[in-house]
Coordinates of C-alpha atoms in Angstrom, one line a residue:
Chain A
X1 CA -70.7 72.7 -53.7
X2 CA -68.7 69.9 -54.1
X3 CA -70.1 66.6 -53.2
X4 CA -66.3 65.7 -50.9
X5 CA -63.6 68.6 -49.7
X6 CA -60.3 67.7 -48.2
X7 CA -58.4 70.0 -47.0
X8 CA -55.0 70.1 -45.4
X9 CA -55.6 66.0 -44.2
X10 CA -52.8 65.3 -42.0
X11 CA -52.2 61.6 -40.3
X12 CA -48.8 60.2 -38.6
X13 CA -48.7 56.7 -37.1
X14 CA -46.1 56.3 -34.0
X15 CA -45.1 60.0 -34.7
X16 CA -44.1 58.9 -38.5
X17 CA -46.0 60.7 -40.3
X18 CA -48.2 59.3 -43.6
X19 CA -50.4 62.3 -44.6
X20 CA -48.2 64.9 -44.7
X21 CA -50.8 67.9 -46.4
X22 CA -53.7 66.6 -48.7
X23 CA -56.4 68.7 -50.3
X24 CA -58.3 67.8 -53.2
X25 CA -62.5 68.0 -54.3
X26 CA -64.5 66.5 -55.4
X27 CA -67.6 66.7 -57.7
X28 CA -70.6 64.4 -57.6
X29 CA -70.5 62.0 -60.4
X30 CA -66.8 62.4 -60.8
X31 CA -64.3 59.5 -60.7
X32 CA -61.1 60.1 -59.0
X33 CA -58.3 58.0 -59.0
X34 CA -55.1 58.1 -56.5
X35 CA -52.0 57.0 -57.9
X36 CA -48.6 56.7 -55.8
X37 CA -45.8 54.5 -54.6
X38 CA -46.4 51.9 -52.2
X39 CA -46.3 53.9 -48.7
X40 CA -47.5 57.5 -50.6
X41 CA -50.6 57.9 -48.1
X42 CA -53.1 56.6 -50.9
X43 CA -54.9 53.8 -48.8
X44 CA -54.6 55.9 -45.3
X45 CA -56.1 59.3 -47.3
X46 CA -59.1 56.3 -48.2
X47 CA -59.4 55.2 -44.7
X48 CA -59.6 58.9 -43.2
X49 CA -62.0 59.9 -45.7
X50 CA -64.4 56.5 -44.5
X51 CA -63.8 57.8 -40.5
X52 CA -62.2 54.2 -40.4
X53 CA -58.4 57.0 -39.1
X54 CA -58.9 59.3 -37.4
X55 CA -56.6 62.3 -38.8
X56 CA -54.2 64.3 -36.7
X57 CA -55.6 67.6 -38.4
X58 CA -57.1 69.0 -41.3
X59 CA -60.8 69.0 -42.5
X60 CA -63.2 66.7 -45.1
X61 CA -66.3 68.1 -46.1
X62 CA -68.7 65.9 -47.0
X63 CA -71.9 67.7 -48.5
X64 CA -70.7 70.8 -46.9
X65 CA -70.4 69.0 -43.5
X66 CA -67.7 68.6 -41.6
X67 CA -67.4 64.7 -40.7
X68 CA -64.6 64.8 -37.9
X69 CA -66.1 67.0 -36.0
X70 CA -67.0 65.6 -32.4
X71 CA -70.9 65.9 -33.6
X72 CA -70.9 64.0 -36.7
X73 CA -72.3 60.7 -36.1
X74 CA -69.8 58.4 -37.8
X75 CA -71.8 55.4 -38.3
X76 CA -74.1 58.0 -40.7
X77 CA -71.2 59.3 -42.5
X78 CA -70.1 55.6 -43.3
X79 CA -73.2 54.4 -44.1
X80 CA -73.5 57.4 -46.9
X81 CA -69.6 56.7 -47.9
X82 CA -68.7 53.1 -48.3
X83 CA -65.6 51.6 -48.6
X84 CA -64.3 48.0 -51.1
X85 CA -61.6 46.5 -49.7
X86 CA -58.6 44.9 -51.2
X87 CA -59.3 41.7 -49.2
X88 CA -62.9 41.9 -49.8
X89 CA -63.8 41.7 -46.3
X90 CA -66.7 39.3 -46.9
X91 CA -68.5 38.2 -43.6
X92 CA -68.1 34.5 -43.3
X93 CA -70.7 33.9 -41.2
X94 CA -73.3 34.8 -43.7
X95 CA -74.0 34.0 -47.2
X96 CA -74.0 36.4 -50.2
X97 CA -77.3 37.8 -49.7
X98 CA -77.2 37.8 -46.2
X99 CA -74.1 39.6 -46.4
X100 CA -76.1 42.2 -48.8
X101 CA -79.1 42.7 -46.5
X102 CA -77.3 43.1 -42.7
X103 CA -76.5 46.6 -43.0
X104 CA -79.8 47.4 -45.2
X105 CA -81.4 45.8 -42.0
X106 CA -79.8 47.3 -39.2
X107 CA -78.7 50.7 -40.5
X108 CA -81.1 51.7 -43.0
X109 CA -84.0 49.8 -40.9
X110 CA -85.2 48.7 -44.6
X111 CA -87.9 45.6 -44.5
X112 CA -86.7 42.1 -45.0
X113 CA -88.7 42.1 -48.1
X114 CA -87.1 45.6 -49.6
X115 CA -83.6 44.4 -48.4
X116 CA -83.8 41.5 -50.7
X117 CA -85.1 43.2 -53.2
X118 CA -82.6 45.4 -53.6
X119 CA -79.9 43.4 -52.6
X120 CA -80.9 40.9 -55.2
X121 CA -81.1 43.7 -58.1
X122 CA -77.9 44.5 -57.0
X123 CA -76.6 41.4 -57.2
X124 CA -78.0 40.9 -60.7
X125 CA -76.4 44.4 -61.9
X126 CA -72.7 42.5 -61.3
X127 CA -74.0 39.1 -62.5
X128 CA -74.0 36.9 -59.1
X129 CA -77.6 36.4 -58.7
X130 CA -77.2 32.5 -58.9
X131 CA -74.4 33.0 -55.9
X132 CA -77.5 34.7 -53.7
X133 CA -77.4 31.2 -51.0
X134 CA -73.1 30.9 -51.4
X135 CA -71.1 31.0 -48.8
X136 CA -68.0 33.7 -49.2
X137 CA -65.6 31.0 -48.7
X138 CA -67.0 28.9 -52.0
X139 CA -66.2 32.2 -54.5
X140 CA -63.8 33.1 -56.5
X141 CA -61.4 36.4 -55.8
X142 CA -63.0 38.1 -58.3
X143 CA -66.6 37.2 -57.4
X144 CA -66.0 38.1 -53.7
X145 CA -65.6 41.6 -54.9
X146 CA -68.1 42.1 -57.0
X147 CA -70.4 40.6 -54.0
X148 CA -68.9 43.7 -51.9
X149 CA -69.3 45.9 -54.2
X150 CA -73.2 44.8 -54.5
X151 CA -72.9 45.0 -50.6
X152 CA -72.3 48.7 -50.9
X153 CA -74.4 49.4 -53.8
X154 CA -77.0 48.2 -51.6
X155 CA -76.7 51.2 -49.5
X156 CA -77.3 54.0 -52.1
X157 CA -73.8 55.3 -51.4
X158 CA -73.1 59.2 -52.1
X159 CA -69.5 58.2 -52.4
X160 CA -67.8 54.4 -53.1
X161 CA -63.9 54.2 -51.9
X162 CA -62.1 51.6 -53.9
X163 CA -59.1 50.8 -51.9
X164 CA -57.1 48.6 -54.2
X165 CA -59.8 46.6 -54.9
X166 CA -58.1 44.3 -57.8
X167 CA -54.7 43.8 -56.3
X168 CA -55.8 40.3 -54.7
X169 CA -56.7 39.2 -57.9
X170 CA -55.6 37.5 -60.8
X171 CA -55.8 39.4 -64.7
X172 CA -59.3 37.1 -65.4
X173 CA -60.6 38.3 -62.1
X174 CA -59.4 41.7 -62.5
X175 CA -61.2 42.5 -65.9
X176 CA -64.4 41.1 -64.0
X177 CA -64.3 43.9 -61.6
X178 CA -63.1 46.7 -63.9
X179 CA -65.9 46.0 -66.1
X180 CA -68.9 46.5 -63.1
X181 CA -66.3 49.7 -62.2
X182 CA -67.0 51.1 -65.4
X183 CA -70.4 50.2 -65.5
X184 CA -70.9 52.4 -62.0
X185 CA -68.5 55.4 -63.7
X186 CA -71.2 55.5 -66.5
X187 CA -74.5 55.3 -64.4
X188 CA -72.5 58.4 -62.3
X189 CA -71.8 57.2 -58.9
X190 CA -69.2 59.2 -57.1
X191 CA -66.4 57.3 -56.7
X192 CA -62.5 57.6 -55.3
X193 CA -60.1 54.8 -56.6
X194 CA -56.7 53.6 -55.2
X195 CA -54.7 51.6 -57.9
X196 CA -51.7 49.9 -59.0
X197 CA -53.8 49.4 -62.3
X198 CA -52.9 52.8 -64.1
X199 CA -54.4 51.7 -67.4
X200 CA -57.2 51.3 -66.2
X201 CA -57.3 54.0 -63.9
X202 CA -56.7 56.6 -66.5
X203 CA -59.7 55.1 -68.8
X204 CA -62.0 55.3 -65.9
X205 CA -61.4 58.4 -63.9
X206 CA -62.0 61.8 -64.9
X207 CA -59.7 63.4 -62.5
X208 CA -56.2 62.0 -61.0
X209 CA -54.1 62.6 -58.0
X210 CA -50.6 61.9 -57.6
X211 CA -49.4 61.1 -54.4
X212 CA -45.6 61.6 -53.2
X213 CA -44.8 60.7 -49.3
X214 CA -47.9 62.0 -47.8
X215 CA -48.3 65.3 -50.2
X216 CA -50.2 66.0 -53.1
X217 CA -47.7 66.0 -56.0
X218 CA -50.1 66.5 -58.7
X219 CA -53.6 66.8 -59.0
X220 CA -56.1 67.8 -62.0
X221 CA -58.0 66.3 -64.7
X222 CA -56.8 63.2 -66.2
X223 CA -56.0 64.0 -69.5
X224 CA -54.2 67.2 -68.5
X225 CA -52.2 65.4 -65.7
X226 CA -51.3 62.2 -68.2
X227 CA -50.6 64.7 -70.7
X228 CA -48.3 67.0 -68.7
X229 CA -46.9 65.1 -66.1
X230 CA -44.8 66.1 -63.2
X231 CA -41.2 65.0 -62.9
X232 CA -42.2 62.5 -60.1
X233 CA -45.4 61.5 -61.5
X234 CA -43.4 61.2 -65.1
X235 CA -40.9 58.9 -63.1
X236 CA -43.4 56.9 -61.3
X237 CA -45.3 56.2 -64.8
X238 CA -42.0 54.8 -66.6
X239 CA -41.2 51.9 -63.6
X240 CA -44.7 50.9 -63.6
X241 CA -44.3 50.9 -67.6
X242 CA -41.4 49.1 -67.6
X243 CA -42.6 46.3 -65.2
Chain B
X1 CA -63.6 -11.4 -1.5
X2 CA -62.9 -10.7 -5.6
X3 CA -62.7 -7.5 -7.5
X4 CA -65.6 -9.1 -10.3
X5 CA -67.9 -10.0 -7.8
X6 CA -67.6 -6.6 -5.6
X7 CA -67.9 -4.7 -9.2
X8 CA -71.4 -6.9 -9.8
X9 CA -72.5 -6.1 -6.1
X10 CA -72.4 -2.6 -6.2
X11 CA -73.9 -2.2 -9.2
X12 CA -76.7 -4.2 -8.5
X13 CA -77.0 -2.4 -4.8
X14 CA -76.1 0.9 -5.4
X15 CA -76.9 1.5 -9.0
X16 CA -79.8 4.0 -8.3
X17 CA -77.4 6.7 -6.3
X18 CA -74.7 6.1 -9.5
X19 CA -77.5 6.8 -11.8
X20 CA -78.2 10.0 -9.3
X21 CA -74.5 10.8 -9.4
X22 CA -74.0 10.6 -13.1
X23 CA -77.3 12.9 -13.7
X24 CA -75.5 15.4 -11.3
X25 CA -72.2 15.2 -12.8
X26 CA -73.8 15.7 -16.2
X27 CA -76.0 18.7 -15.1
X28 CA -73.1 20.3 -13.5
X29 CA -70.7 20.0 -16.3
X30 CA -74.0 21.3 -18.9
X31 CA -74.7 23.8 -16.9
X32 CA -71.7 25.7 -15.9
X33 CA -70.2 25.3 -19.8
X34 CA -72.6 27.0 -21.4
X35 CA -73.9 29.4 -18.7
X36 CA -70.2 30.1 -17.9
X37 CA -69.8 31.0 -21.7
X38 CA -72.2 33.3 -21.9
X39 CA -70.8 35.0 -18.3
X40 CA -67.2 34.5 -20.1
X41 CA -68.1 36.7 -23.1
X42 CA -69.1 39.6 -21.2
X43 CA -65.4 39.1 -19.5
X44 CA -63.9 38.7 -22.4
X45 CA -65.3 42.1 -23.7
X46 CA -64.5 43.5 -20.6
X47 CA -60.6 42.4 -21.0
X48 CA -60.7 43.8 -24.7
X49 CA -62.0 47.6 -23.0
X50 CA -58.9 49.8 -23.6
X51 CA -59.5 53.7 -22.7
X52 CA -58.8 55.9 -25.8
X53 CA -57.2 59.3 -25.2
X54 CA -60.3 60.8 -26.9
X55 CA -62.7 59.7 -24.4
X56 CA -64.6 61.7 -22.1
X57 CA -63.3 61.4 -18.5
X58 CA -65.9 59.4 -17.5
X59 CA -66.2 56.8 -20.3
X60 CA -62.1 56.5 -19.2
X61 CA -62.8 55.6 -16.1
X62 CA -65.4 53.0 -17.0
X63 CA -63.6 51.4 -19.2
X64 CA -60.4 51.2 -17.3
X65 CA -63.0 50.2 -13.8
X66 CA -64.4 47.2 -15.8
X67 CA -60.8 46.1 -17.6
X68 CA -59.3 46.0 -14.2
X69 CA -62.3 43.9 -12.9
X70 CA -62.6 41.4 -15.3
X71 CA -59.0 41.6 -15.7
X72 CA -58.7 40.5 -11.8
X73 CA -61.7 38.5 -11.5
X74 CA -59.7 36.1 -14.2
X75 CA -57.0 36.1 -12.6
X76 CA -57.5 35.2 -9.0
X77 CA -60.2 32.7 -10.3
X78 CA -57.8 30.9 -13.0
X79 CA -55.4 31.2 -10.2
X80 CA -57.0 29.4 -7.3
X81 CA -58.5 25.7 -7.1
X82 CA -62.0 25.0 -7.5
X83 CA -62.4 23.3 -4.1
X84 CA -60.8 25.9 -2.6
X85 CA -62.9 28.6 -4.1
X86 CA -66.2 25.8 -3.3
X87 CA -65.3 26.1 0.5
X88 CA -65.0 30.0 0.3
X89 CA -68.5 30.1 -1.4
X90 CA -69.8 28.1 1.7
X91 CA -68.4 29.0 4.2
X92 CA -68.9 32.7 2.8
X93 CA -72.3 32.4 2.2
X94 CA -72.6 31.4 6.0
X95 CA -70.8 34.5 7.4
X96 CA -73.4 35.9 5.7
X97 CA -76.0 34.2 7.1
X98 CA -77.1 31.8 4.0
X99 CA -76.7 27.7 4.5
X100 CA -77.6 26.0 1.5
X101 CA -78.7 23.2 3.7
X102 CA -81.7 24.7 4.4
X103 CA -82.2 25.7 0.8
X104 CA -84.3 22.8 -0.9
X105 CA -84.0 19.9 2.0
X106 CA -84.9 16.4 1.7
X107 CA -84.1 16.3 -1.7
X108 CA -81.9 13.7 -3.4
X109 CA -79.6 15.1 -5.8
X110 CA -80.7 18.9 -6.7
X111 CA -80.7 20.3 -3.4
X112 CA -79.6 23.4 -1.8
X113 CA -75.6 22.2 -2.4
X114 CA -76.3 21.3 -6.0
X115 CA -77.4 25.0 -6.3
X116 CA -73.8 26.3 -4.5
X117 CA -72.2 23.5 -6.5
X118 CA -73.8 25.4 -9.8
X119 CA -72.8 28.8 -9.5
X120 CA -69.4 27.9 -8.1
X121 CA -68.7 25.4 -11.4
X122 CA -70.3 28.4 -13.4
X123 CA -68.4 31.3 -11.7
X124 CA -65.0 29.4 -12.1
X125 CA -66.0 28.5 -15.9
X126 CA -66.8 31.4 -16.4
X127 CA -62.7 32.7 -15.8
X128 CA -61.7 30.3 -18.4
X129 CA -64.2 31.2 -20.7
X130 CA -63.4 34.6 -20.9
X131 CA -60.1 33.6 -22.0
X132 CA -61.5 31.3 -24.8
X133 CA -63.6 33.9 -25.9
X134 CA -61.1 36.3 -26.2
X135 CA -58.5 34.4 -27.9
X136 CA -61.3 33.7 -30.4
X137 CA -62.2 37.2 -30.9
X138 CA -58.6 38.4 -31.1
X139 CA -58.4 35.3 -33.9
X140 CA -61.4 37.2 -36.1
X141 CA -59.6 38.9 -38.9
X142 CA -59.6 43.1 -38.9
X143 CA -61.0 43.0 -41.6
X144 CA -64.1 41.6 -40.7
X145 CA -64.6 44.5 -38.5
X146 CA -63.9 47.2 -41.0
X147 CA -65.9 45.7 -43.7
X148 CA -68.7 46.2 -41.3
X149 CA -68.1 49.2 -39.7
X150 CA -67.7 50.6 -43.5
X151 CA -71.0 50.2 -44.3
X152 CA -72.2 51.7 -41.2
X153 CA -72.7 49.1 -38.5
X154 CA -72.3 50.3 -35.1
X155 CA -69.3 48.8 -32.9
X156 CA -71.9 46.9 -31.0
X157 CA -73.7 45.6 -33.8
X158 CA -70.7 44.9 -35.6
X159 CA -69.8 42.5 -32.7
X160 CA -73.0 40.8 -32.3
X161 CA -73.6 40.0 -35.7
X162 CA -70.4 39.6 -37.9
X163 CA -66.9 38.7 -34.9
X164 CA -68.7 37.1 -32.2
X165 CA -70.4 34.6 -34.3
X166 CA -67.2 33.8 -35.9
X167 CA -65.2 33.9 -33.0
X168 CA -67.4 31.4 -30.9
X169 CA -67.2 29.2 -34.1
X170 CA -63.4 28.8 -33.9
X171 CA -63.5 28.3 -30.2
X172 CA -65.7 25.3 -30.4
X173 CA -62.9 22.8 -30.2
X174 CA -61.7 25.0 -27.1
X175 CA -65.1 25.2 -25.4
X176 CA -65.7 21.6 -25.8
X177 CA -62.3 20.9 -24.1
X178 CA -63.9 23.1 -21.2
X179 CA -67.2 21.1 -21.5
X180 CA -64.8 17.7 -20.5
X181 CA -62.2 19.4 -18.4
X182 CA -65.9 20.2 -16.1
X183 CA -67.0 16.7 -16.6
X184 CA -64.3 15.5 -14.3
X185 CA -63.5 18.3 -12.5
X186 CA -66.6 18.5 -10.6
X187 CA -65.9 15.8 -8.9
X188 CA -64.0 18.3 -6.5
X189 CA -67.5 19.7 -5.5
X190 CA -68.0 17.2 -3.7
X191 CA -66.3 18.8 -0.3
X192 CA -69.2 20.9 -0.1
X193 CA -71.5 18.1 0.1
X194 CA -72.9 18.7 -4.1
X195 CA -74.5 15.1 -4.7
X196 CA -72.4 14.2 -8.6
X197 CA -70.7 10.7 -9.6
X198 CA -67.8 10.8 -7.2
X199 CA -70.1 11.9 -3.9
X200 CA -72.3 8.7 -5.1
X201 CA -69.1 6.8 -5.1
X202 CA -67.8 7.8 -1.8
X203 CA -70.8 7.3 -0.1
X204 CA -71.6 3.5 -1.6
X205 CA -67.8 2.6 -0.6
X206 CA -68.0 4.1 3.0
X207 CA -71.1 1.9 3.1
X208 CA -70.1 -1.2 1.8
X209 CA -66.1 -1.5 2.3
X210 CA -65.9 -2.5 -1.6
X211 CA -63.6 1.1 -2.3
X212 CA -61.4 -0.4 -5.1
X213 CA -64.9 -1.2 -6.9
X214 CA -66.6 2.0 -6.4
X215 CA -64.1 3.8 -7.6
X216 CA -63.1 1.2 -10.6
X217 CA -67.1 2.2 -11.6
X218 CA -67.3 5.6 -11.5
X219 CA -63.8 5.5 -13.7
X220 CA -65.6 3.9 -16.0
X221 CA -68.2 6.4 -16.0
X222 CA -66.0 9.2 -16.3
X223 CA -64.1 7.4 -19.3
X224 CA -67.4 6.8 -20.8
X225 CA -68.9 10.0 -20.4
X226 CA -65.5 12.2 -21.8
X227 CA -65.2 9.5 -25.0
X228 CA -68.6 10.3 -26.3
X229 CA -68.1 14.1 -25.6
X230 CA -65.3 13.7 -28.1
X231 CA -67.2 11.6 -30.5
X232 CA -70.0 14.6 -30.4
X233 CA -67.9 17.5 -30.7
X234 CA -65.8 15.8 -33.8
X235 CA -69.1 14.8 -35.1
X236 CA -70.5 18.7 -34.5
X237 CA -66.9 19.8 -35.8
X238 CA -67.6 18.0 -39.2
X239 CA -71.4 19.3 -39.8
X240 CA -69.5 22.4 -39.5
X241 CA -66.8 22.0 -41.4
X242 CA -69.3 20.7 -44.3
X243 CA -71.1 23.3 -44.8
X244 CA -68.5 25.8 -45.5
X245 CA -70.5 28.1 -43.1
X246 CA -67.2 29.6 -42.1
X247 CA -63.2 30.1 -43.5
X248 CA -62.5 32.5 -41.1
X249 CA -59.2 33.4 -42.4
X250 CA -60.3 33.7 -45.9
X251 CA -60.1 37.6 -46.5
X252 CA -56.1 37.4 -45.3
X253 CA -55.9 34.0 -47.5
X254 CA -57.0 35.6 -50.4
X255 CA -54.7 38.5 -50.3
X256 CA -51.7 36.9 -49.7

């Protein structure tokens, strides 16, 4: 069974509509990266998948289970799917490990003790364990996101959405976070990447979907899709090449 | 008879009932802040309610029963005077048979009208409140909502721990400027008899003919009392600010 099953998605905002027809699986372990122009879908397809749209029709399995249906409790789903923002989404009321341990807290109902352990290995496994008593505001771009990826890793996700999560960033920054990205791809947690970075994209993912206005143009393994790509997908690789 | 000497008189005479009055100004203006701010949260969530088409019937007509009643409850109280809505409170409260005269008599200042004078100064905070509370909340970034709701956090807990917090920090300059405007505005409370600094005042001119002084003092007073408000909240505004505890607009900073 595949670990995540979309089927169909569709989503329109003010009657124009995004998602046009999306399917796609997923295995566990896998790393799947979404490419597209800027207004494809890619970031709404991530926001469905983490409940945080709600689509107009179509169907995601998660673990066989059918999260929008009126009886899946969403917090649940989100809790087992978690999602790293472009704009890191850091709560500035809270310091780095506080920020780690809230959810741990209050949805895993983990002790304060087990919260900070973990959230403090975590923390350790993308290098900010001396940034444990920071405040968000006092880090860097790329530090910020490797505390919310930590954040997320604290949760023991099934699944980690990465929408954009380098594109507020500068190239130092950048290879920071790619590096603890790879690191997760080879430990084997399930992940689902939205990118303008296609280098990188293609070294970390082992399958790759190409999204044109709202449909899937092209989906498969990596190697097969960069090997044999669509016309569109062929197109959309010389700009970015040429920028 | 001269200004100096009238100003030395009164103080010496009447100090004690100034003393009295400025403790009742000071518990008023305390009192219905930061009670009205916590009433003015729950109104400002009440404004934020918006029914979704995917709501049960009933969960629509909640929502849409309290958003129409904090909605109006701001508006008629933002919209009338205090000393109006003071002499409604008493007078309604004796249609219906309560007269805070007899509530806690023979007391000097906190008597039965220093309890009406409190939950009308509270009640009419709380109006403005909600307002300040909600233009804070609207000023929390999306984002800090969907980073927490992302990892699982409820809508509730999502409020209580990651946008109220933030928002009630960005309204502090707001909610101290309520904190002064209630300083000197409860001097209005005094048409219902509530015993603060200008009820002192009244009373020690219609007693001793020296008006110009009287009121020259409790000027004074007032001036006083709003100046050091604004030296504490600057002062509270810089620990703040010094600690970094909050950016709030870092996330959108960031990615721009």
């Amino acid at each position: 069974m595949s670990i995540l099953e979309v089927r169909n998605l569709r989503k329109s905002f003010d009657g124009a509509p995004v998602l046009k027809d999306v399917s796609f699986s997923l295995e566990k372990g896998e790393c799947l990266a979404i490419l597209g122009n800027s207004g494809s879908g890619k970031s709404t397809c991530l926001r469905c998948i983490n409940l945080l749209e709600r689509p107009d029709g179509g169907s995601i399995l998660f673990q066989g289970e059918d999260i929008l249906s009126r009886k899946t409790d969403e917090n649940r789903v989100r809790s087992r799917i978690n999602m790293v923002f472009q704009s890191f989404n850091l709560f500035a009321n809270m310091n780095v490990l506080q920020n780690c341990m809230i959810a741990q807290r209050k949805v895993l109902h983990r002790g304060k003790e087990e919260a900070k352990k973990i959230a403090m290995e975590n923390l350790a496994k993308v290098g900010l364990s001396d940034k444990a008593d920071a405040f968000p505001s006092t880090l860097s771009g790329g530090q910020k996101q490797r505390v919310a990826i930590a954040r997320s890793l604290c949760m023991n996700p099934e699944i980690l959405l990465f929408d954009e999560p380098t594109s507020a960033l500068d190239p130092m920054m950048v290879a920071e976070v790619c590096n603890v990205m790879a690191k997760l791809r080879d430990e084997g947690v399930t992940m689902v990447l939205v990118t303008h970075q296609i280098e990188f994209a293609r070294k970390i993912s082992s399958k790759t979907l190409f999204l044109y206005s709202g449909v899937v143009d092209q989906f498969g393994d990596t190697g097969e899709v960069f090997a044999k790509p669509s016309p569109k997908f062929a197109e959309f690789l010389a700009v970015e090449k040429s920028m | 008879m001269n200004l100096g000497e009238d100003i030395a008189r009164m103080l010496s005479t009447y100090w004690q009932q100034f003393l009295l009055g400025l403790a009742g100004t000071l518990l008023l203006s305390v009192v219905g802040t930061g009670i009205g701010l916590f009433l003015g949260i729950f109104i400002a969530l009440g404004k934020r309610l918006r029914p979704k088409k995917e709501d049960p019937w009933y969960l629509k007509i909640g929502k849409g029963f309290l958003l129409g009643l904090s909605s109006t409850y701001s508006a008629v109280v933002r919209g009338t005077p205090m000393m109006v809505q003071a002499l409604l409170f008493k007078y309604g409260c004796m249609m219906l048979g309560v007269n805070w005269n007899n509530i806690l008599p023979g007391i000097d200042v906190f008597n039965g009208w220093m309890v009406a004078g409190l939950i009308v100064i509270t009640l009419n905070t709380a109006a403005y409140m909600g307002e300040v509370v909600l233009a804070g909340l609207n000023g929390v970034d999306v984002g800090q909502t969907e980073g927490a709701r992302s990892l699982g956090l409820s809508a509730n807990q999502t409020l209580w721990s990651v946008v109220l917090p933030q928002a009630l920090r960005n309204a502090i300059p707001t909610i101290g400027n309520e904190w002064i405007v209630n300083i000197k505005d409860s001097s209005v409370l005094n048409v219902i008899g509530v015993a603060e600094l200008y009820f002192a005042a009244y009373n020690a001119a219609n007693d001793s003919y020296a008006f110009m002084a009287s009121y020259l003092i409790i000027a004074v007073i007032y001036l006083l009392l709003t100046l050091l408000s604004n030296l504490f909240l600057k002062v509270l505004g810089i620990k703040l600010e010094g600690k970094h505890v909050f950016r709030f607009f870092h996330g959108r900073r960031a990615a721009a």
